[in-house]
Amino acid sequence: MALTACGADADAAAESPTVPQRDAGHVHTVVINPADGLTYLGTHGGLLRIDGDESTWVGPQIDLMGLVAAGPDHFYASGHPGAGTDLPDPVGLIESRDGGATWTPLSRQGESDFHTLAAAERGVLGFDGTTWSTQDGQDWSELEIPRDPFNLTVSASGEVIIATTPEGPLRSADAGATWEEMPAAPLLHLVDWVGGDEVVGITPDGDVWTSADAGVTWQKGSALPGSAVALTAFAASGGGSEIVAVADDALWRSTDAGGHFVRAVIPVPSD
């Protein structure tokens, strides 16, 4: 599939013809789309939608290094253009309002490859070698942070940010204006905000930890089989929280806030 619109002033990206024999390569990110409750993987070959034991390519072929769900069918992403995709390299910040079928370039085309993105009511955070914040997807402000983040997550209001680093996680309670160490936290690799004050994190070894007070204190849950490459968490409709991680070339889902996980093989796309 190809993306025909490009440039920061593009109003929309149109659907485009299929590029055959896409290869997922490897998974960079995982999100849950609130519109359908399905799992979406950001891969080297593009966006892959998982529905039970079937998977389907969605939208243009873009190496989605960064991907975050901001609402029903509403995604932000970044990465590199693939075959038939008419965008600069890197693609900067792009946005989809139709579940990834089409994408609109917003800003920093040809400049930024955001390897981690986080979205809140007040805008988007991203790291491309510099930590940035934007309220409108166009104008960016640099956030001064003591260490470069590997992964970012943010509360719904945008006030509290947690960043993982090789030396330990950092926390900001004022939208990134100041930062503090997190002595009570484990050495986290991936983090995601569940909802309210609930946060989930995974260590480099695969141990799952949860926080009920916005990252101040942490409780250890179960463990995944080795290091996870992607993580998402969300408040379940019936109460409680669900966690989805990608590790050992499989999807791992917990419906009890990380108490235990069920493994599912990632299905190979049919096209």
CSV table of C-alpha atoms in Angstrom, one decimal:
chain,number,residue,atom,x,y,z
A,1,MET,CA,0.0,0.0,0.0
A,2,ALA,CA,1.2,3.5,-0.7
A,3,LEU,CA,0.7,6.9,0.9
A,4,THR,CA,0.1,9.5,-1.7
A,5,ALA,CA,0.1,12.7,0.3
A,6,CYS,CA,3.3,14.1,1.7
A,7,GLY,CA,4.6,17.2,3.3
A,8,ALA,CA,3.7,19.1,6.5
A,9,ASP,CA,0.9,20.9,4.7
A,10,ALA,CA,-0.9,17.8,3.5
A,11,ASP,CA,-4.5,17.8,4.6
A,12,ALA,CA,-5.1,14.0,4.3
A,13,ALA,CA,-3.5,10.8,3.0
A,14,ALA,CA,-5.5,8.8,0.5
A,15,GLU,CA,-5.9,5.1,0.3
A,16,SER,CA,-3.5,3.5,-2.1
A,17,PRO,CA,-2.8,0.2,-4.0
A,18,THR,CA,-1.6,-2.9,-2.2
A,19,VAL,CA,2.1,-3.7,-2.1
A,20,PRO,CA,2.3,-7.5,-2.2
A,21,GLN,CA,4.3,-9.9,0.0
A,22,ARG,CA,5.0,-7.6,2.9
A,23,ASP,CA,7.2,-8.9,5.6
A,24,ALA,CA,6.6,-7.9,9.2
A,25,GLY,CA,10.3,-8.3,9.9
A,26,HIS,CA,10.0,-7.6,13.6
A,27,VAL,CA,7.6,-5.9,16.0
A,28,HIS,CA,8.4,-2.4,17.3
A,29,THR,CA,5.2,-1.5,19.1
A,30,VAL,CA,1.8,-2.8,20.2
A,31,VAL,CA,-1.4,-0.8,20.8
A,32,ILE,CA,-5.1,-1.6,21.5
A,33,ASN,CA,-7.6,0.3,19.3
A,34,PRO,CA,-10.5,1.4,21.6
A,35,ALA,CA,-12.7,1.5,18.5
A,36,ASP,CA,-12.7,-2.3,18.0
A,37,GLY,CA,-10.7,-3.7,21.0
A,38,LEU,CA,-8.3,-5.4,18.7
A,39,THR,CA,-4.5,-5.6,18.9
A,40,TYR,CA,-2.4,-3.6,16.4
A,41,LEU,CA,1.3,-4.2,15.9
A,42,GLY,CA,3.7,-1.6,14.5
A,43,THR,CA,6.2,-3.6,12.5
A,44,HIS,CA,8.9,-3.2,10.0
A,45,GLY,CA,6.4,-3.9,7.2
A,46,GLY,CA,3.6,-1.6,8.5
A,47,LEU,CA,0.5,-1.8,10.8
A,48,LEU,CA,-0.7,-5.3,11.5
A,49,ARG,CA,-4.2,-5.9,12.9
A,50,ILE,CA,-4.7,-9.0,15.0
A,51,ASP,CA,-8.1,-10.5,15.3
A,52,GLY,CA,-8.1,-13.9,17.0
A,53,ASP,CA,-6.0,-16.3,14.8
A,54,GLU,CA,-6.0,-13.9,11.8
A,55,SER,CA,-3.9,-10.9,11.0
A,56,THR,CA,-4.4,-8.2,8.3
A,57,TRP,CA,-2.2,-5.5,7.0
A,58,VAL,CA,-3.8,-2.0,7.5
A,59,GLY,CA,-2.7,1.1,5.6
A,60,PRO,CA,0.5,2.0,3.8
A,61,GLN,CA,3.8,0.2,4.1
A,62,ILE,CA,5.7,2.2,6.8
A,63,ASP,CA,8.4,0.9,9.1
A,64,LEU,CA,6.5,2.0,12.3
A,65,MET,CA,9.2,2.6,14.9
A,66,GLY,CA,6.9,4.6,17.1
A,67,LEU,CA,3.1,4.1,17.5
A,68,VAL,CA,0.6,5.2,20.1
A,69,ALA,CA,-3.2,5.0,20.3
A,70,ALA,CA,-4.7,8.4,21.2
A,71,GLY,CA,-8.4,7.4,21.0
A,72,PRO,CA,-10.8,5.3,19.0
A,73,ASP,CA,-9.3,4.8,15.5
A,74,HIS,CA,-6.8,7.6,16.4
A,75,PHE,CA,-3.1,6.8,16.1
A,76,TYR,CA,0.1,8.8,16.1
A,77,ALA,CA,3.2,7.2,14.5
A,78,SER,CA,6.7,7.7,13.2
A,79,GLY,CA,9.4,5.8,11.4
A,80,HIS,CA,10.5,5.2,7.8
A,81,PRO,CA,8.6,5.0,4.5
A,82,GLY,CA,8.3,1.6,2.8
A,83,ALA,CA,7.7,0.5,-0.7
A,84,GLY,CA,5.3,2.8,-2.6
A,85,THR,CA,5.0,5.2,0.3
A,86,ASP,CA,5.5,8.8,-0.8
A,87,LEU,CA,6.9,10.4,2.3
A,88,PRO,CA,10.4,11.7,3.3
A,89,ASP,CA,12.7,9.6,5.3
A,90,PRO,CA,12.1,9.7,8.2
A,91,VAL,CA,8.4,10.3,8.2
A,92,GLY,CA,8.3,12.6,11.2
A,93,LEU,CA,5.0,12.7,13.1
A,94,ILE,CA,2.1,11.3,11.2
A,95,GLU,CA,-1.5,10.8,12.3
A,96,SER,CA,-4.4,8.5,11.4
A,97,ARG,CA,-8.0,9.1,12.3
A,98,ASP,CA,-9.3,5.9,10.6
A,99,GLY,CA,-7.5,3.1,12.4
A,100,GLY,CA,-4.3,3.3,10.4
A,101,ALA,CA,-6.0,3.0,6.9
A,102,THR,CA,-4.6,6.4,5.9
A,103,TRP,CA,-2.1,8.8,7.5
A,104,THR,CA,-1.7,12.5,7.5
A,105,PRO,CA,1.8,14.0,7.9
A,106,LEU,CA,1.8,16.6,10.7
A,107,SER,CA,5.3,17.8,11.2
A,108,ARG,CA,9.1,17.1,11.2
A,109,GLN,CA,9.0,15.2,7.9
A,110,GLY,CA,12.6,14.4,6.9
A,111,GLU,CA,13.7,15.3,10.4
A,112,SER,CA,12.4,13.0,13.1
A,113,ASP,CA,12.2,9.3,13.6
A,114,PHE,CA,10.5,9.0,17.0
A,115,HIS,CA,11.3,5.6,18.5
A,116,THR,CA,8.9,6.2,21.4
A,117,LEU,CA,5.7,8.3,21.5
A,118,ALA,CA,3.2,9.0,24.2
A,119,ALA,CA,-0.1,10.8,23.9
A,120,ALA,CA,-2.2,12.7,26.4
A,121,GLU,CA,-5.0,15.3,26.5
A,122,ARG,CA,-2.4,18.1,26.1
A,123,GLY,CA,-0.6,16.7,23.2
A,124,VAL,CA,2.2,14.3,22.2
A,125,LEU,CA,5.6,13.4,23.5
A,126,GLY,CA,8.4,11.9,21.5
A,127,PHE,CA,12.1,11.1,21.5
A,128,ASP,CA,14.2,11.2,18.3
A,129,GLY,CA,17.6,11.8,20.0
A,130,THR,CA,16.0,14.8,21.7
A,131,THR,CA,12.9,14.7,24.0
A,132,TRP,CA,10.1,16.8,22.5
A,133,SER,CA,6.6,17.9,23.4
A,134,THR,CA,3.8,19.3,21.1
A,135,GLN,CA,0.3,20.4,21.8
A,136,ASP,CA,-0.9,20.6,18.3
A,137,GLY,CA,1.3,18.2,16.4
A,138,GLN,CA,3.0,21.1,14.6
A,139,ASP,CA,5.0,23.2,17.0
A,140,TRP,CA,7.5,21.4,19.3
A,141,SER,CA,9.2,22.3,22.5
A,142,GLU,CA,12.3,20.6,23.8
A,143,LEU,CA,12.0,19.0,27.2
A,144,GLU,CA,15.2,19.1,29.3
A,145,ILE,CA,15.6,15.6,30.8
A,146,PRO,CA,18.6,14.3,32.8
A,147,ARG,CA,19.0,11.2,30.6
A,148,ASP,CA,17.8,10.1,27.2
A,149,PRO,CA,14.7,8.0,27.5
A,150,PHE,CA,14.2,4.6,25.9
A,151,ASN,CA,10.5,4.6,26.5
A,152,LEU,CA,7.9,7.2,27.6
A,153,THR,CA,4.4,7.1,29.0
A,154,VAL,CA,2.2,9.9,30.3
A,155,SER,CA,-1.0,10.3,32.4
A,156,ALA,CA,-4.2,11.2,30.6
A,157,SER,CA,-3.9,14.8,31.7
A,158,GLY,CA,-0.3,15.0,30.6
A,159,GLU,CA,0.9,16.1,34.0
A,160,VAL,CA,2.9,13.0,35.0
A,161,ILE,CA,5.5,11.5,32.7
A,162,ILE,CA,7.6,8.4,33.3
A,163,ALA,CA,10.7,7.7,31.2
A,164,THR,CA,12.8,4.6,31.3
A,165,THR,CA,16.6,4.9,30.9
A,166,PRO,CA,19.4,2.3,31.3
A,167,GLU,CA,20.3,3.9,34.7
A,168,GLY,CA,16.8,3.7,36.0
A,169,PRO,CA,13.4,5.4,35.4
A,170,LEU,CA,12.7,9.1,35.8
A,171,ARG,CA,9.4,10.8,36.7
A,172,SER,CA,8.1,14.3,36.1
A,173,ALA,CA,5.0,15.6,37.9
A,174,ASP,CA,4.8,18.9,36.0
A,175,ALA,CA,4.6,17.9,32.4
A,176,GLY,CA,8.3,17.6,31.9
A,177,ALA,CA,9.5,20.9,33.5
A,178,THR,CA,11.4,19.0,36.2
A,179,TRP,CA,12.4,15.4,36.8
A,180,GLU,CA,13.3,13.2,39.7
A,181,GLU,CA,14.7,9.7,40.2
A,182,MET,CA,12.4,6.9,41.2
A,183,PRO,CA,14.2,5.0,44.0
A,184,ALA,CA,11.2,2.7,44.8
A,185,ALA,CA,10.9,1.6,41.2
A,186,PRO,CA,12.7,-1.4,39.6
A,187,LEU,CA,15.0,-0.9,36.5
A,188,LEU,CA,12.2,-0.7,34.0
A,189,HIS,CA,12.6,-1.2,30.3
A,190,LEU,CA,9.0,-0.6,29.0
A,191,VAL,CA,6.2,1.4,30.6
A,192,ASP,CA,2.6,2.2,29.8
A,193,TRP,CA,-0.2,4.1,31.5
A,194,VAL,CA,-3.3,2.0,32.2
A,195,GLY,CA,-5.6,4.7,33.3
A,196,GLY,CA,-6.2,6.9,36.4
A,197,ASP,CA,-3.1,6.4,38.5
A,198,GLU,CA,-2.3,2.9,37.3
A,199,VAL,CA,1.0,2.2,35.5
A,200,VAL,CA,2.6,-1.0,34.3
A,201,GLY,CA,6.2,-1.6,33.6
A,202,ILE,CA,8.5,-4.5,32.4
A,203,THR,CA,12.1,-5.0,33.4
A,204,PRO,CA,14.8,-6.0,30.8
A,205,ASP,CA,14.5,-9.6,32.2
A,206,GLY,CA,10.7,-9.7,31.7
A,207,ASP,CA,9.5,-9.1,35.2
A,208,VAL,CA,6.1,-7.3,35.2
A,209,TRP,CA,5.5,-4.5,37.8
A,210,THR,CA,2.5,-2.4,38.4
A,211,SER,CA,1.9,0.9,40.3
A,212,ALA,CA,-1.4,2.1,41.6
A,213,ASP,CA,-0.1,5.6,42.6
A,214,ALA,CA,1.2,7.0,39.3
A,215,GLY,CA,4.6,5.4,39.6
A,216,VAL,CA,5.5,6.3,43.3
A,217,THR,CA,5.4,2.7,44.6
A,218,TRP,CA,5.5,-0.6,42.7
A,219,GLN,CA,4.3,-4.2,43.1
A,220,LYS,CA,5.8,-7.2,41.3
A,221,GLY,CA,3.6,-9.5,39.3
A,222,SER,CA,4.4,-12.4,37.0
A,223,ALA,CA,7.2,-12.7,34.5
A,224,LEU,CA,7.4,-13.0,30.8
A,225,PRO,CA,9.9,-15.5,29.1
A,226,GLY,CA,12.7,-13.0,28.5
A,227,SER,CA,12.8,-9.4,27.4
A,228,ALA,CA,9.7,-7.8,26.0
A,229,VAL,CA,9.9,-5.7,22.8
A,230,ALA,CA,6.6,-4.0,23.1
A,231,LEU,CA,4.0,-3.2,25.7
A,232,THR,CA,0.5,-1.7,26.0
A,233,ALA,CA,-2.0,-1.5,28.9
A,234,PHE,CA,-5.5,-0.3,29.2
A,235,ALA,CA,-8.5,-0.2,31.6
A,236,ALA,CA,-10.9,-3.0,30.8
A,237,SER,CA,-14.5,-2.3,30.2
A,238,GLY,CA,-15.7,-4.5,33.0
A,239,GLY,CA,-13.2,-3.1,35.5
A,240,GLY,CA,-9.6,-3.8,36.2
A,241,SER,CA,-6.8,-3.6,33.7
A,242,GLU,CA,-5.4,-5.6,30.9
A,243,ILE,CA,-1.8,-5.8,29.7
A,244,VAL,CA,-0.6,-6.9,26.3
A,245,ALA,CA,3.1,-7.5,25.6
A,246,VAL,CA,5.2,-8.9,22.8
A,247,ALA,CA,8.0,-11.3,23.8
A,248,ASP,CA,9.5,-14.5,22.5
A,249,ASP,CA,7.8,-13.9,19.1
A,250,ALA,CA,4.3,-14.1,20.7
A,251,LEU,CA,1.6,-12.0,22.2
A,252,TRP,CA,1.1,-12.2,26.0
A,253,ARG,CA,-2.1,-11.0,27.5
A,254,SER,CA,-3.0,-10.5,31.1
A,255,THR,CA,-6.6,-9.7,32.3
A,256,ASP,CA,-5.6,-9.5,36.0
A,257,ALA,CA,-3.2,-6.5,36.0
A,258,GLY,CA,-0.1,-8.7,35.4
A,259,GLY,CA,-1.0,-11.6,37.8
A,260,HIS,CA,-0.6,-14.1,35.0
A,261,PHE,CA,-0.3,-14.1,31.2
A,262,VAL,CA,-1.8,-16.2,28.4
A,263,ARG,CA,0.4,-16.8,25.3
A,264,ALA,CA,-0.9,-16.5,21.8
A,265,VAL,CA,1.1,-17.0,18.6
A,266,ILE,CA,1.2,-13.9,16.3
A,267,PRO,CA,-0.6,-15.1,13.1
A,268,VAL,CA,1.2,-14.7,9.8
A,269,PRO,CA,-0.7,-12.2,7.5
A,270,SER,CA,-2.4,-13.8,4.6
A,271,ASP,CA,-1.3,-11.2,2.0
